Amino acid sequence: MALPYLLILGIIHFLPAARSLSSDVVYTSEFYSQIPQQLSFYSWYGNARLFQFRVPPDTALLRWLLQASRDKADCGDVEITVHFRHGAPPVINPLGTAFSPATRVPYSFNMPLTFTNSLNNNTFLNITNPEPGDWYIVAHLPKDPEKIQIQGFTSTCKYFFQPDLFILREVGIPILQAGAPMQKTLSPPGSSANFKMFIPEYTQDLRLQLQNCTSDSTPGPCPLLVTVGSVSELPSIQRTVNCSEGPECAIPLRSPPWGKWLNVLVELSQGINASVSFEIVHQISACKPGKVVSRRSVFTLMEQEILKAVKNATDTNETQPLAARSGSCLHKYPLVREDMDVVSVRFQSVKSPYVPVTAEMPSIMLLNLDSEMDSGGMLIVSLQLNKTTMGNSSASVLACLSADSPVLALNTSQNCTTAFSQGYALLMNSSVPNISLNLPYPVTASWYLSMQLLCPLNDSDCQSLSPRVLFGSALSPCEDNCGPNGDCRLFRRNSYLYAACSCKSGWSGWSCTDSSKALSYQQQLAATLLLTLSNFMFVPTIIVAVYKFYFVEAAVYAYNMFFSTFYHACDQPGEAVMCIMDYDTLQYCDFFGSVVSIWVTILCMARLKQHLKYVLFMLGTLLIALSMQLDRRGIWNMLGPCLFALVILVIAWTYRGVRRRHCYPPSWKRWLFYLVPGISLALIALAIYVFAQTNSNYFYTHSLWHIMVAGSVAFLLPPRDRNKKPWNFKQLLGCRPLYEGGEMF
């Protein structure tokens, strides 16, 4: 689809939306596009295609144009699944595999695109008042059928996906100041008004209120709808109130996002054609840790703490918070962010990993993941409660991990909810002192860990307790580096890096922890032995070749057997692996030896003159080596030499048959007992190789391919030349007669 057409299409679709927003507001439009990517059937996250878009602030409306296409119309009905998420790549699970017990799966929404009989599918998705920042799209085809596709033999359809983004931005949005009312009048058709307000750090509560609401029609309830927040997921988590349903029109927000702008939308209720005037105002209550001191005192305090930490590096005392002042509602414990590698960060407390927790106010720690490079890994938080500091109390320690703002009322609410998001709760007590949390692809934000002691009712002694919690947190590309059953792979999409686990030996799941289809070590060993020992079927073939004086052919078969055996011993995904040299070298030698074996076998059947046969042997081997280097998996690398050798074979046999006026080979026994079985085995092996191999039965079908190919070669080798005498084993051992022709040698 051409770019100008897309621009015109976006403008046409945007104009009605712009007019419906407000008539006295200026809007600007922007357009973003990315090149299409070819989609793959899904077996792990590496098969999904990732797209990243950045939505600017003050965006009133965005429209996704999702374009899917394919190269053939007769490919059957296929459904493409498109996932959306704000702040980090979507965490998807199309196969329904199990996550590790400590893993929490963040929410993302998706929509399907279905192909019926068309080559293209264009779908629109509108989001009003979206959250600014990075938006990520992931697209993939259905589950991988696991059939091994032979390049050039099977006809496959290619699917492509390209998202385009149209954006409508509002210019000059009024800014609300805390405690300062702002008056506004809504008149049809301009039936809505946007505002924005900044949330400073350490804001505990926010209250937005509409007051002095009057209408120029008959008096009654205030006919306005107020919506606070932006859309970061579907369905929306915005806060909405209908002012006509209560005596006052107010929205209270606990723990609003710190350091961010909040959008406020005020609009007329449906069916209202009168002008409405109102005042909008918001109040903020804050609590700040520490005490007010001069800047010089702060630097002196920091220097003292650093020197003390260096001097007492092995001190296990708890970390000391900033001194609490009157009116404070939290203890804040500073952390050091240590960047270690790509998508690899470690958080450490300034002095000691032990953090004290009280019932009076929460203990807060900031995990700074505000770079887009931090959202492509796994955030790991581990907590360990020191049971000796709990005494005999039955109290619990509730921890909450949340983005953008901490939960400051854990002792009263006992949940992990902020103004617009649901955090991740962790509960510890004397029975369960250890707990951990793994969060794949955390959103780009400032994450806060809140901890507070929850005391039972009428337990006055609990209020004086201050248990210690051992804290540890890190951002790593994969959980435990995907363990022993997977490999952690790093991907790059433009300048964005993210990681995913590639599982092996039947293991599955986000971190390769799902063992429902895993192969045991005995099964892995059996599979390795099948694929390697089946190559020893070439031993009888080599013996037959040597017996018939085909020494060059026997050497080629021995070369093929050797490298095929050790290639498959190195190619195994699990623990039963043995590599005698570089994997790529073994693979090349295996593929090369297989094609050369077919080449020399067919030429040997042609019964050419010796000098011509060996010239073709050498020339074909050099060309096969070249083609294998160019593309060793191309089907024509095998079919090309085979077809050319078959043409030579047919010409040679036809020439002999015409010259002798008899079918060649002339013996019916040769046809019945050698050629027909050999050709049958070769055709069955080829059918298994092309049509029957899948990822699940590869160990058995490919082993059968080894056996049948080796057996067919043994049958197809022609008999030795008549002028060559059979093997005399006495001569082979160096024994010879004392007399020949009556004379002594």
mmCIF file with all atom_site columns, C-alpha atoms in Angstrom, residues 492-669:
data_model
loop_
_atom_site.group_PDB
_atom_site.id
_atom_site.type_symbol
_atom_site.label_atom_id
_atom_site.label_alt_id
_atom_site.label_comp_id
_atom_site.label_asym_id
_atom_site.label_entity_id
_atom_site.label_seq_id
_atom_site.pdbx_PDB_ins_code
_atom_site.Cartn_x
_atom_site.Cartn_y
_atom_site.Cartn_z
_atom_site.occupancy
_atom_site.B_iso_or_equiv
_atom_site.pdbx_formal_charge
_atom_site.auth_seq_id
_atom_site.auth_comp_id
_atom_site.auth_asym_id
_atom_site.auth_atom_id
_atom_site.pdbx_PDB_model_num
ATOM 1   C CA . ARG A 1 492 ? 17.490 -6.481  18.343  1.00 0.00 ? 492 ARG A CA 1
ATOM 2   C CA . ARG A 1 493 ? 14.697 -4.514  16.697  1.00 0.00 ? 493 ARG A CA 1
ATOM 3   C CA . ASN A 1 494 ? 16.250 -1.356  15.307  1.00 0.00 ? 494 ASN A CA 1
ATOM 4   C CA . SER A 1 495 ? 18.006 0.048   18.410  1.00 0.00 ? 495 SER A CA 1
ATOM 5   C CA . TYR A 1 496 ? 15.848 -1.847  20.931  1.00 0.00 ? 496 TYR A CA 1
ATOM 6   C CA . LEU A 1 497 ? 17.198 -4.983  22.634  1.00 0.00 ? 497 LEU A CA 1
ATOM 7   C CA . TYR A 1 498 ? 15.143 -7.713  24.286  1.00 0.00 ? 498 TYR A CA 1
ATOM 8   C CA . ALA A 1 499 ? 15.756 -11.290 25.363  1.00 0.00 ? 499 ALA A CA 1
ATOM 9   C CA . ALA A 1 500 ? 13.813 -14.561 25.232  1.00 0.00 ? 500 ALA A CA 1
ATOM 10  C CA . CYS A 1 501 ? 14.403 -18.220 26.075  1.00 0.00 ? 501 CYS A CA 1
ATOM 11  C CA . SER A 1 502 ? 14.829 -20.876 23.400  1.00 0.00 ? 502 SER A CA 1
ATOM 12  C CA . CYS A 1 503 ? 13.963 -24.200 25.022  1.00 0.00 ? 503 CYS A CA 1
ATOM 13  C CA . LYS A 1 504 ? 15.273 -27.624 24.093  1.00 0.00 ? 504 LYS A CA 1
ATOM 14  C CA . SER A 1 505 ? 14.630 -31.312 24.736  1.00 0.00 ? 505 SER A CA 1
ATOM 15  C CA . GLY A 1 506 ? 10.863 -30.829 24.818  1.00 0.00 ? 506 GLY A CA 1
ATOM 16  C CA . TRP A 1 507 ? 10.941 -28.228 27.589  1.00 0.00 ? 507 TRP A CA 1
ATOM 17  C CA . SER A 1 508 ? 8.732  -25.193 27.098  1.00 0.00 ? 508 SER A CA 1
ATOM 18  C CA . GLY A 1 509 ? 7.455  -22.097 28.860  1.00 0.00 ? 509 GLY A CA 1
ATOM 19  C CA . TRP A 1 510 ? 8.704  -18.547 29.169  1.00 0.00 ? 510 TRP A CA 1
ATOM 20  C CA . SER A 1 511 ? 11.776 -19.610 31.172  1.00 0.00 ? 511 SER A CA 1
ATOM 21  C CA . CYS A 1 512 ? 11.916 -23.244 29.967  1.00 0.00 ? 512 CYS A CA 1
ATOM 22  C CA . THR A 1 513 ? 10.396 -24.531 33.208  1.00 0.00 ? 513 THR A CA 1
ATOM 23  C CA . ASP A 1 514 ? 7.398  -26.411 31.762  1.00 0.00 ? 514 ASP A CA 1
ATOM 24  C CA . SER A 1 515 ? 8.289  -30.120 31.747  1.00 0.00 ? 515 SER A CA 1
ATOM 25  C CA . SER A 1 516 ? 4.952  -31.444 30.506  1.00 0.00 ? 516 SER A CA 1
ATOM 26  C CA . LYS A 1 517 ? 6.512  -32.540 27.184  1.00 0.00 ? 517 LYS A CA 1
ATOM 27  C CA . ALA A 1 518 ? 10.137 -32.720 28.248  1.00 0.00 ? 518 ALA A CA 1
ATOM 28  C CA . LEU A 1 519 ? 12.372 -35.611 27.250  1.00 0.00 ? 519 LEU A CA 1
ATOM 29  C CA . SER A 1 520 ? 14.097 -37.487 30.034  1.00 0.00 ? 520 SER A CA 1
ATOM 30  C CA . TYR A 1 521 ? 17.815 -38.136 29.860  1.00 0.00 ? 521 TYR A CA 1
ATOM 31  C CA . GLN A 1 522 ? 17.124 -41.736 28.870  1.00 0.00 ? 522 GLN A CA 1
ATOM 32  C CA . GLN A 1 523 ? 14.932 -40.541 25.985  1.00 0.00 ? 523 GLN A CA 1
ATOM 33  C CA . GLN A 1 524 ? 17.581 -38.047 24.897  1.00 0.00 ? 524 GLN A CA 1
ATOM 34  C CA . LEU A 1 525 ? 20.230 -40.755 25.003  1.00 0.00 ? 525 LEU A CA 1
ATOM 35  C CA . ALA A 1 526 ? 18.010 -43.116 23.012  1.00 0.00 ? 526 ALA A CA 1
ATOM 36  C CA . ALA A 1 527 ? 17.400 -40.429 20.391  1.00 0.00 ? 527 ALA A CA 1
ATOM 37  C CA . THR A 1 528 ? 21.129 -39.710 20.107  1.00 0.00 ? 528 THR A CA 1
ATOM 38  C CA . LEU A 1 529 ? 21.949 -43.388 19.784  1.00 0.00 ? 529 LEU A CA 1
ATOM 39  C CA . LEU A 1 530 ? 19.282 -43.847 17.112  1.00 0.00 ? 530 LEU A CA 1
ATOM 40  C CA . LEU A 1 531 ? 20.599 -41.013 14.977  1.00 0.00 ? 531 LEU A CA 1
ATOM 41  C CA . THR A 1 532 ? 24.253 -41.976 15.393  1.00 0.00 ? 532 THR A CA 1
ATOM 42  C CA . LEU A 1 533 ? 24.191 -45.781 15.367  1.00 0.00 ? 533 LEU A CA 1
ATOM 43  C CA . SER A 1 534 ? 21.848 -45.873 12.363  1.00 0.00 ? 534 SER A CA 1
ATOM 44  C CA . ASN A 1 535 ? 24.775 -44.537 10.331  1.00 0.00 ? 535 ASN A CA 1
ATOM 45  C CA . PHE A 1 536 ? 26.607 -47.815 10.950  1.00 0.00 ? 536 PHE A CA 1
ATOM 46  C CA . MET A 1 537 ? 24.333 -49.320 8.310   1.00 0.00 ? 537 MET A CA 1
ATOM 47  C CA . PHE A 1 538 ? 26.958 -47.940 5.958   1.00 0.00 ? 538 PHE A CA 1
ATOM 48  C CA . VAL A 1 539 ? 29.436 -50.556 7.254   1.00 0.00 ? 539 VAL A CA 1
ATOM 49  C CA . PRO A 1 540 ? 27.868 -53.369 5.156   1.00 0.00 ? 540 PRO A CA 1
ATOM 50  C CA . THR A 1 541 ? 27.707 -50.946 2.231   1.00 0.00 ? 541 THR A CA 1
ATOM 51  C CA . ILE A 1 542 ? 31.412 -50.159 2.606   1.00 0.00 ? 542 ILE A CA 1
ATOM 52  C CA . ILE A 1 543 ? 32.221 -53.894 2.762   1.00 0.00 ? 543 ILE A CA 1
ATOM 53  C CA . VAL A 1 544 ? 30.184 -54.511 -0.406  1.00 0.00 ? 544 VAL A CA 1
ATOM 54  C CA . ALA A 1 545 ? 31.961 -51.624 -2.180  1.00 0.00 ? 545 ALA A CA 1
ATOM 55  C CA . VAL A 1 546 ? 35.394 -52.909 -1.185  1.00 0.00 ? 546 VAL A CA 1
ATOM 56  C CA . TYR A 1 547 ? 34.472 -56.464 -2.189  1.00 0.00 ? 547 TYR A CA 1
ATOM 57  C CA . LYS A 1 548 ? 33.492 -55.171 -5.636  1.00 0.00 ? 548 LYS A CA 1
ATOM 58  C CA . PHE A 1 549 ? 36.736 -53.159 -5.926  1.00 0.00 ? 549 PHE A CA 1
ATOM 59  C CA . TYR A 1 550 ? 34.986 -49.749 -5.653  1.00 0.00 ? 550 TYR A CA 1
ATOM 60  C CA . PHE A 1 551 ? 37.584 -48.246 -3.341  1.00 0.00 ? 551 PHE A CA 1
ATOM 61  C CA . VAL A 1 552 ? 36.861 -44.580 -4.068  1.00 0.00 ? 552 VAL A CA 1
ATOM 62  C CA . GLU A 1 553 ? 33.155 -45.123 -3.465  1.00 0.00 ? 553 GLU A CA 1
ATOM 63  C CA . ALA A 1 554 ? 33.921 -46.983 -0.229  1.00 0.00 ? 554 ALA A CA 1
ATOM 64  C CA . ALA A 1 555 ? 36.080 -44.061 0.954   1.00 0.00 ? 555 ALA A CA 1
ATOM 65  C CA . VAL A 1 556 ? 33.241 -41.623 0.245   1.00 0.00 ? 556 VAL A CA 1
ATOM 66  C CA . TYR A 1 557 ? 30.767 -43.802 2.191   1.00 0.00 ? 557 TYR A CA 1
ATOM 67  C CA . ALA A 1 558 ? 33.186 -44.014 5.129   1.00 0.00 ? 558 ALA A CA 1
ATOM 68  C CA . TYR A 1 559 ? 33.575 -40.223 5.086   1.00 0.00 ? 559 TYR A CA 1
ATOM 69  C CA . ASN A 1 560 ? 29.783 -39.808 5.045   1.00 0.00 ? 560 ASN A CA 1
ATOM 70  C CA . MET A 1 561 ? 29.273 -42.304 7.863   1.00 0.00 ? 561 MET A CA 1
ATOM 71  C CA . PHE A 1 562 ? 31.895 -40.685 10.072  1.00 0.00 ? 562 PHE A CA 1
ATOM 72  C CA . PHE A 1 563 ? 30.691 -37.098 9.787   1.00 0.00 ? 563 PHE A CA 1
ATOM 73  C CA . SER A 1 564 ? 26.998 -37.983 9.858   1.00 0.00 ? 564 SER A CA 1
ATOM 74  C CA . THR A 1 565 ? 27.543 -39.905 13.082  1.00 0.00 ? 565 THR A CA 1
ATOM 75  C CA . PHE A 1 566 ? 29.364 -37.121 14.872  1.00 0.00 ? 566 PHE A CA 1
ATOM 76  C CA . TYR A 1 567 ? 27.186 -34.369 13.408  1.00 0.00 ? 567 TYR A CA 1
ATOM 77  C CA . HIS A 1 568 ? 24.063 -35.954 14.893  1.00 0.00 ? 568 HIS A CA 1
ATOM 78  C CA . ALA A 1 569 ? 25.918 -36.562 18.159  1.00 0.00 ? 569 ALA A CA 1
ATOM 79  C CA . CYS A 1 570 ? 26.615 -32.811 18.275  1.00 0.00 ? 570 CYS A CA 1
ATOM 80  C CA . ASP A 1 571 ? 23.210 -31.718 16.950  1.00 0.00 ? 571 ASP A CA 1
ATOM 81  C CA . GLN A 1 572 ? 21.219 -32.925 19.958  1.00 0.00 ? 572 GLN A CA 1
ATOM 82  C CA . PRO A 1 573 ? 19.445 -30.241 22.020  1.00 0.00 ? 573 PRO A CA 1
ATOM 83  C CA . GLY A 1 574 ? 19.746 -31.826 25.454  1.00 0.00 ? 574 GLY A CA 1
ATOM 84  C CA . GLU A 1 575 ? 22.425 -33.327 27.661  1.00 0.00 ? 575 GLU A CA 1
ATOM 85  C CA . ALA A 1 576 ? 23.348 -36.338 25.498  1.00 0.00 ? 576 ALA A CA 1
ATOM 86  C CA . VAL A 1 577 ? 25.691 -34.321 23.275  1.00 0.00 ? 577 VAL A CA 1
ATOM 87  C CA . MET A 1 578 ? 29.229 -34.865 22.028  1.00 0.00 ? 578 MET A CA 1
ATOM 88  C CA . CYS A 1 579 ? 30.980 -32.473 19.638  1.00 0.00 ? 579 CYS A CA 1
ATOM 89  C CA . ILE A 1 580 ? 34.434 -33.448 18.345  1.00 0.00 ? 580 ILE A CA 1
ATOM 90  C CA . MET A 1 581 ? 34.787 -30.189 16.397  1.00 0.00 ? 581 MET A CA 1
ATOM 91  C CA . ASP A 1 582 ? 32.902 -27.031 15.517  1.00 0.00 ? 582 ASP A CA 1
ATOM 92  C CA . TYR A 1 583 ? 29.183 -27.602 14.924  1.00 0.00 ? 583 TYR A CA 1
ATOM 93  C CA . ASP A 1 584 ? 29.114 -25.713 11.633  1.00 0.00 ? 584 ASP A CA 1
ATOM 94  C CA . THR A 1 585 ? 32.032 -27.767 10.313  1.00 0.00 ? 585 THR A CA 1
ATOM 95  C CA . LEU A 1 586 ? 30.313 -31.016 11.224  1.00 0.00 ? 586 LEU A CA 1
ATOM 96  C CA . GLN A 1 587 ? 27.090 -29.899 9.566   1.00 0.00 ? 587 GLN A CA 1
ATOM 97  C CA . TYR A 1 588 ? 28.859 -28.884 6.382   1.00 0.00 ? 588 TYR A CA 1
ATOM 98  C CA . CYS A 1 589 ? 30.776 -32.163 6.166   1.00 0.00 ? 589 CYS A CA 1
ATOM 99  C CA . ASP A 1 590 ? 27.604 -34.189 6.789   1.00 0.00 ? 590 ASP A CA 1
ATOM 100 C CA . PHE A 1 591 ? 25.594 -32.440 4.087   1.00 0.00 ? 591 PHE A CA 1
ATOM 101 C CA . PHE A 1 592 ? 28.544 -32.486 1.692   1.00 0.00 ? 592 PHE A CA 1
ATOM 102 C CA . GLY A 1 593 ? 29.248 -36.193 2.264   1.00 0.00 ? 593 GLY A CA 1
ATOM 103 C CA . SER A 1 594 ? 25.599 -37.141 1.752   1.00 0.00 ? 594 SER A CA 1
ATOM 104 C CA . VAL A 1 595 ? 25.332 -35.455 -1.655  1.00 0.00 ? 595 VAL A CA 1
ATOM 105 C CA . VAL A 1 596 ? 28.728 -36.737 -2.838  1.00 0.00 ? 596 VAL A CA 1
ATOM 106 C CA . SER A 1 597 ? 27.702 -40.278 -1.831  1.00 0.00 ? 597 SER A CA 1
ATOM 107 C CA . ILE A 1 598 ? 24.622 -40.059 -4.055  1.00 0.00 ? 598 ILE A CA 1
ATOM 108 C CA . TRP A 1 599 ? 26.694 -38.549 -6.858  1.00 0.00 ? 599 TRP A CA 1
ATOM 109 C CA . VAL A 1 600 ? 29.359 -41.282 -6.918  1.00 0.00 ? 600 VAL A CA 1
ATOM 110 C CA . THR A 1 601 ? 26.785 -44.071 -6.508  1.00 0.00 ? 601 THR A CA 1
ATOM 111 C CA . ILE A 1 602 ? 24.758 -43.079 -9.589  1.00 0.00 ? 602 ILE A CA 1
ATOM 112 C CA . LEU A 1 603 ? 27.897 -42.531 -11.681 1.00 0.00 ? 603 LEU A CA 1
ATOM 113 C CA . CYS A 1 604 ? 29.181 -45.906 -10.549 1.00 0.00 ? 604 CYS A CA 1
ATOM 114 C CA . MET A 1 605 ? 25.932 -47.504 -11.763 1.00 0.00 ? 605 MET A CA 1
ATOM 115 C CA . ALA A 1 606 ? 26.505 -45.931 -15.200 1.00 0.00 ? 606 ALA A CA 1
ATOM 116 C CA . ARG A 1 607 ? 29.595 -48.162 -15.679 1.00 0.00 ? 607 ARG A CA 1
ATOM 117 C CA . LEU A 1 608 ? 31.608 -45.438 -17.410 1.00 0.00 ? 608 LEU A CA 1
ATOM 118 C CA . LYS A 1 609 ? 35.224 -45.765 -18.471 1.00 0.00 ? 609 LYS A CA 1
ATOM 119 C CA . GLN A 1 610 ? 37.610 -45.366 -15.597 1.00 0.00 ? 610 GLN A CA 1
ATOM 120 C CA . HIS A 1 611 ? 39.223 -42.084 -16.621 1.00 0.00 ? 611 HIS A CA 1
ATOM 121 C CA . LEU A 1 612 ? 35.853 -40.472 -17.474 1.00 0.00 ? 612 LEU A CA 1
ATOM 122 C CA . LYS A 1 613 ? 34.273 -41.711 -14.231 1.00 0.00 ? 613 LYS A CA 1
ATOM 123 C CA . TYR A 1 614 ? 36.996 -40.290 -12.014 1.00 0.00 ? 614 TYR A CA 1
ATOM 124 C CA . VAL A 1 615 ? 37.018 -36.988 -13.874 1.00 0.00 ? 615 VAL A CA 1
ATOM 125 C CA . LEU A 1 616 ? 33.263 -36.682 -13.226 1.00 0.00 ? 616 LEU A CA 1
ATOM 126 C CA . PHE A 1 617 ? 33.810 -37.759 -9.611  1.00 0.00 ? 617 PHE A CA 1
ATOM 127 C CA . MET A 1 618 ? 36.287 -34.941 -9.068  1.00 0.00 ? 618 MET A CA 1
ATOM 128 C CA . LEU A 1 619 ? 34.435 -32.289 -11.040 1.00 0.00 ? 619 LEU A CA 1
ATOM 129 C CA . GLY A 1 620 ? 31.108 -33.048 -9.361  1.00 0.00 ? 620 GLY A CA 1
ATOM 130 C CA . THR A 1 621 ? 32.687 -33.064 -5.901  1.00 0.00 ? 621 THR A CA 1
ATOM 131 C CA . LEU A 1 622 ? 34.175 -29.601 -6.458  1.00 0.00 ? 622 LEU A CA 1
ATOM 132 C CA . LEU A 1 623 ? 30.858 -28.191 -7.693  1.00 0.00 ? 623 LEU A CA 1
ATOM 133 C CA . ILE A 1 624 ? 28.974 -29.785 -4.795  1.00 0.00 ? 624 ILE A CA 1
ATOM 134 C CA . ALA A 1 625 ? 31.460 -28.247 -2.331  1.00 0.00 ? 625 ALA A CA 1
ATOM 135 C CA . LEU A 1 626 ? 30.786 -24.844 -3.892  1.00 0.00 ? 626 LEU A CA 1
ATOM 136 C CA . SER A 1 627 ? 26.995 -25.217 -3.806  1.00 0.00 ? 627 SER A CA 1
ATOM 137 C CA . MET A 1 628 ? 27.076 -26.415 -0.189  1.00 0.00 ? 628 MET A CA 1
ATOM 138 C CA . GLN A 1 629 ? 28.990 -23.328 0.805   1.00 0.00 ? 629 GLN A CA 1
ATOM 139 C CA . LEU A 1 630 ? 26.418 -21.108 -0.895  1.00 0.00 ? 630 LEU A CA 1
ATOM 140 C CA . ASP A 1 631 ? 23.302 -22.766 0.568   1.00 0.00 ? 631 ASP A CA 1
ATOM 141 C CA . ARG A 1 632 ? 23.646 -26.146 2.174   1.00 0.00 ? 632 ARG A CA 1
ATOM 142 C CA . ARG A 1 633 ? 19.911 -26.495 2.875   1.00 0.00 ? 633 ARG A CA 1
ATOM 143 C CA . GLY A 1 634 ? 18.778 -25.761 -0.674  1.00 0.00 ? 634 GLY A CA 1
ATOM 144 C CA . ILE A 1 635 ? 16.982 -28.694 -2.238  1.00 0.00 ? 635 ILE A CA 1
ATOM 145 C CA . TRP A 1 636 ? 18.669 -28.136 -5.590  1.00 0.00 ? 636 TRP A CA 1
ATOM 146 C CA . ASN A 1 637 ? 22.032 -28.752 -4.003  1.00 0.00 ? 637 ASN A CA 1
ATOM 147 C CA . MET A 1 638 ? 20.922 -32.354 -3.718  1.00 0.00 ? 638 MET A CA 1
ATOM 148 C CA . LEU A 1 639 ? 18.577 -32.616 -6.702  1.00 0.00 ? 639 LEU A CA 1
ATOM 149 C CA . GLY A 1 640 ? 20.984 -30.923 -9.131  1.00 0.00 ? 640 GLY A CA 1
ATOM 150 C CA . PRO A 1 641 ? 23.802 -33.498 -8.873  1.00 0.00 ? 641 PRO A CA 1
ATOM 151 C CA . CYS A 1 642 ? 21.271 -36.340 -8.635  1.00 0.00 ? 642 CYS A CA 1
ATOM 152 C CA . LEU A 1 643 ? 19.409 -35.315 -11.791 1.00 0.00 ? 643 LEU A CA 1
ATOM 153 C CA . PHE A 1 644 ? 22.616 -34.705 -13.734 1.00 0.00 ? 644 PHE A CA 1
ATOM 154 C CA . ALA A 1 645 ? 23.992 -38.083 -12.672 1.00 0.00 ? 645 ALA A CA 1
ATOM 155 C CA . LEU A 1 646 ? 20.685 -39.742 -13.589 1.00 0.00 ? 646 LEU A CA 1
ATOM 156 C CA . VAL A 1 647 ? 20.859 -38.169 -17.044 1.00 0.00 ? 647 VAL A CA 1
ATOM 157 C CA . ILE A 1 648 ? 24.349 -39.623 -17.505 1.00 0.00 ? 648 ILE A CA 1
ATOM 158 C CA . LEU A 1 649 ? 23.068 -42.982 -16.222 1.00 0.00 ? 649 LEU A CA 1
ATOM 159 C CA . VAL A 1 650 ? 20.132 -43.048 -18.640 1.00 0.00 ? 650 VAL A CA 1
ATOM 160 C CA . ILE A 1 651 ? 22.331 -42.059 -21.576 1.00 0.00 ? 651 ILE A CA 1
ATOM 161 C CA . ALA A 1 652 ? 24.903 -44.746 -20.750 1.00 0.00 ? 652 ALA A CA 1
ATOM 162 C CA . TRP A 1 653 ? 22.332 -47.479 -20.264 1.00 0.00 ? 653 TRP A CA 1
ATOM 163 C CA . THR A 1 654 ? 20.406 -46.466 -23.393 1.00 0.00 ? 654 THR A CA 1
ATOM 164 C CA . TYR A 1 655 ? 23.603 -46.452 -25.451 1.00 0.00 ? 655 TYR A CA 1
ATOM 165 C CA . ARG A 1 656 ? 24.497 -49.955 -24.273 1.00 0.00 ? 656 ARG A CA 1
ATOM 166 C CA . GLY A 1 657 ? 20.964 -51.215 -24.802 1.00 0.00 ? 657 GLY A CA 1
ATOM 167 C CA . VAL A 1 658 ? 20.781 -49.895 -28.385 1.00 0.00 ? 658 VAL A CA 1
ATOM 168 C CA . ARG A 1 659 ? 24.223 -51.185 -29.253 1.00 0.00 ? 659 ARG A CA 1
ATOM 169 C CA . ARG A 1 660 ? 23.519 -54.659 -27.831 1.00 0.00 ? 660 ARG A CA 1
ATOM 170 C CA . ARG A 1 661 ? 19.892 -54.677 -28.983 1.00 0.00 ? 661 ARG A CA 1
ATOM 171 C CA . HIS A 1 662 ? 18.946 -55.812 -25.502 1.00 0.00 ? 662 HIS A CA 1
ATOM 172 C CA . CYS A 1 663 ? 17.681 -54.238 -22.309 1.00 0.00 ? 663 CYS A CA 1
ATOM 173 C CA . TYR A 1 664 ? 20.457 -53.071 -20.034 1.00 0.00 ? 664 TYR A CA 1
ATOM 174 C CA . PRO A 1 665 ? 21.285 -54.429 -17.512 1.00 0.00 ? 665 PRO A CA 1
ATOM 175 C CA . PRO A 1 666 ? 20.555 -57.618 -19.366 1.00 0.00 ? 666 PRO A CA 1
ATOM 176 C CA . SER A 1 667 ? 20.037 -59.964 -16.396 1.00 0.00 ? 667 SER A CA 1
ATOM 177 C CA . TRP A 1 668 ? 16.538 -60.206 -14.961 1.00 0.00 ? 668 TRP A CA 1
ATOM 178 C CA . LYS A 1 669 ? 18.089 -61.368 -11.711 1.00 0.00 ? 669 LYS A CA 1
#
